[in-house]
C-alpha positions as MATLAB code, in Angstrom:
seq = 'MNLPNIIRPEHTFIGVSAPTKWRALQTIADKAAMAFSVDARIILKALEAREKLGSTGIGNGIAIPHAAIDGMSTPRGLLLRFSRPLDFEAIDDIPADIAVVLLFGENNRGEYLNVLSAHRAAAAIGRRTRRHAQGKDGRRILFRFHRRLTGVTKARPEGRARSSAMRRS';
ca = [
     -27.187   18.976  -18.645;
     -29.889   17.890  -21.101;
     -28.745   14.391  -22.108;
     -31.249   13.885  -24.975;
     -29.689   16.914  -26.684;
     -26.139   15.775  -25.926;
     -26.363   12.069  -26.824;
     -28.586   11.714  -29.863;
     -29.599    8.367  -31.406;
     -27.616    9.110  -34.579;
     -24.493    9.344  -32.413;
     -24.944    5.784  -31.139;
     -22.603    3.110  -32.496;
     -22.764   -0.661  -32.080;
     -19.970   -3.181  -32.596;
     -17.125   -0.683  -32.290;
     -13.845   -2.557  -32.641;
     -10.732   -1.554  -30.704;
      -7.987   -3.756  -29.219;
      -7.192   -1.453  -26.255;
      -8.599    1.458  -24.281;
      -6.153    3.823  -25.989;
      -7.188    2.658  -29.478;
     -10.810    3.013  -28.386;
     -10.114    6.651  -27.528;
      -8.711    7.114  -31.059;
     -11.860    5.570  -32.539;
     -14.032    7.744  -30.305;
     -12.095   10.845  -31.420;
     -12.553    9.899  -35.085;
     -16.307    9.330  -34.690;
     -16.744   12.522  -32.662;
     -14.756   14.525  -35.220;
     -17.054   13.373  -38.011;
     -20.208   13.909  -35.959;
     -19.320   17.303  -34.510;
     -16.922   18.822  -37.094;
     -14.009   19.143  -34.671;
     -10.433   18.039  -35.402;
      -9.947   14.428  -34.237;
      -6.436   15.254  -32.981;
      -7.803   17.891  -30.611;
     -10.428   15.490  -29.290;
      -7.940   12.645  -28.893;
      -5.423   14.830  -27.070;
      -8.110   15.996  -24.609;
      -9.490   12.478  -24.042;
      -6.010   11.036  -23.474;
      -5.084   13.838  -21.073;
      -8.275   13.247  -19.085;
      -7.726    9.471  -19.017;
      -4.182    9.965  -17.702;
      -5.605   11.890  -14.736;
      -7.596    8.824  -13.735;
      -9.605    6.107  -15.357;
     -13.023    6.932  -16.746;
     -14.099    3.321  -16.214;
     -16.853    3.638  -13.599;
     -17.765   -0.021  -13.175;
     -20.520   -2.376  -14.288;
     -18.971   -2.518  -17.760;
     -19.335    1.208  -18.388;
     -16.762    3.888  -19.196;
     -17.483    7.601  -19.435;
     -14.632    9.205  -21.379;
     -15.105   12.962  -21.126;
     -13.096   16.105  -21.781;
     -13.236   19.825  -22.453;
     -12.599   20.429  -26.164;
     -11.214   23.719  -27.459;
     -13.486   25.042  -30.198;
     -16.606   23.135  -29.153;
     -19.430   25.525  -28.295;
     -22.038   23.142  -26.876;
     -21.837   19.841  -24.992;
     -21.993   16.784  -27.259;
     -21.857   13.057  -26.724;
     -21.645    9.600  -28.218;
     -22.880    6.233  -27.005;
     -20.844    3.198  -28.074;
     -20.976   -0.525  -27.548;
     -17.652   -2.232  -28.159;
     -17.485   -5.506  -30.068;
     -15.561   -6.891  -27.101;
     -15.159   -5.441  -23.594;
     -12.063   -3.308  -22.955;
     -10.108   -2.762  -19.762;
     -10.835    0.811  -18.685;
      -9.328    0.089  -15.253;
     -12.628    0.377  -13.389;
     -12.625   -0.097   -9.646;
     -14.667   -3.326   -9.985;
     -12.246   -4.684  -12.648;
     -15.142   -5.356  -15.049;
     -14.089   -4.480  -18.626;
     -16.257   -1.849  -20.311;
     -18.425   -2.787  -23.245;
     -20.390    0.481  -23.177;
     -18.868    3.956  -23.421;
     -20.816    7.132  -22.761;
     -18.668    9.882  -24.281;
     -19.228   13.454  -23.125;
     -17.416   16.391  -24.750;
     -17.716   19.974  -23.576;
     -16.462   23.325  -24.780;
     -13.896   25.214  -22.748;
     -16.711   27.612  -21.800;
     -18.742   24.719  -20.366;
     -16.254   23.554  -17.734;
     -18.977   23.945  -15.115;
     -20.755   21.034  -16.781;
     -18.154   18.705  -15.253;
     -20.109   18.824  -12.001;
     -23.072   17.428  -13.899;
     -20.841   14.737  -15.400;
     -20.201   13.399  -11.918;
     -23.946   12.943  -11.481;
     -24.131   11.270  -14.878;
     -21.425    8.838  -13.739;
     -23.557    7.627  -10.858;
     -26.713    7.500  -12.959;
     -24.971    5.585  -15.749;
     -23.678    2.971  -13.310;
     -27.175    2.376  -11.953;
     -28.659    2.392  -15.446;
     -26.047   -0.089  -16.619;
     -26.902   -2.538  -13.842;
     -30.612   -2.375  -14.633;
     -30.115   -2.519  -18.401;
     -27.973   -5.633  -18.207;
     -30.321   -7.284  -15.733;
     -33.385   -6.701  -17.941;
     -31.814   -7.185  -21.370;
     -32.498  -10.584  -22.849;
     -29.837  -12.373  -24.856;
     -26.910  -10.597  -26.419;
     -28.832   -8.294  -28.727;
     -26.532   -5.260  -28.736;
     -29.074   -2.974  -30.374;
     -31.687   -3.749  -27.722;
     -29.238   -3.305  -24.836;
     -27.933   -0.027  -26.248;
     -31.441    1.230  -26.974;
     -32.529    0.519  -23.391;
     -29.391    2.167  -22.056;
     -29.935    5.250  -24.243;
     -33.618    5.406  -23.290;
     -32.877    5.217  -19.558;
     -29.962    7.640  -19.789;
     -31.772   10.280  -21.822;
     -35.467    9.619  -21.386;
     -35.913    9.518  -25.188;
     -38.387    6.784  -26.109;
     -39.134    7.453  -29.793;
     -36.136    5.726  -31.382;
     -36.447    1.932  -31.408;
     -33.837   -0.700  -32.165;
     -36.114   -2.788  -34.354;
     -37.630   -1.642  -37.630;
     -35.824   -0.141  -40.594;
     -37.071    3.412  -40.432;
     -36.372    3.889  -36.778;
     -33.192    1.852  -36.347;
     -31.149    3.768  -38.912;
     -30.259    6.301  -36.223;
     -28.163    3.709  -34.393;
     -25.156    2.841  -36.490;
     -23.285   -0.406  -36.637;
     -19.547    0.177  -36.863;
];
């Protein structure tokens, strides 16, 4: 799984507003549909079905909603920071303010094994990002998270030309 190709800076959203986990999944489906040209209803149905199997809240304020999407040929992802933390029923009971969304085609079901590794990496990354982030600058926190998750260092949260890739919702 090549995360820099799956979660691109232009698919990063800050200040995403949703009152509940289920409404967040709807928002995620809408954003993914626009970004990846897939029907939002198909994405939402798959995300909800996966969430009903067990929570995608992995702890440390991070959720990793993921699902196989019919009609999607390559793995794609989004990175979101919610305007307020949401209860994703993580084992540590810490509400999630960051969501790493991973969507795979039906032909990429084998990628789910890699998702499990991403879960562990994201939890560790989340701990370090929060520990080193100063203040409540969402762009900086999300940039550091994206950089550590993907290894991409070119996009920066400050500066007009480079920050346009990260979108405020």
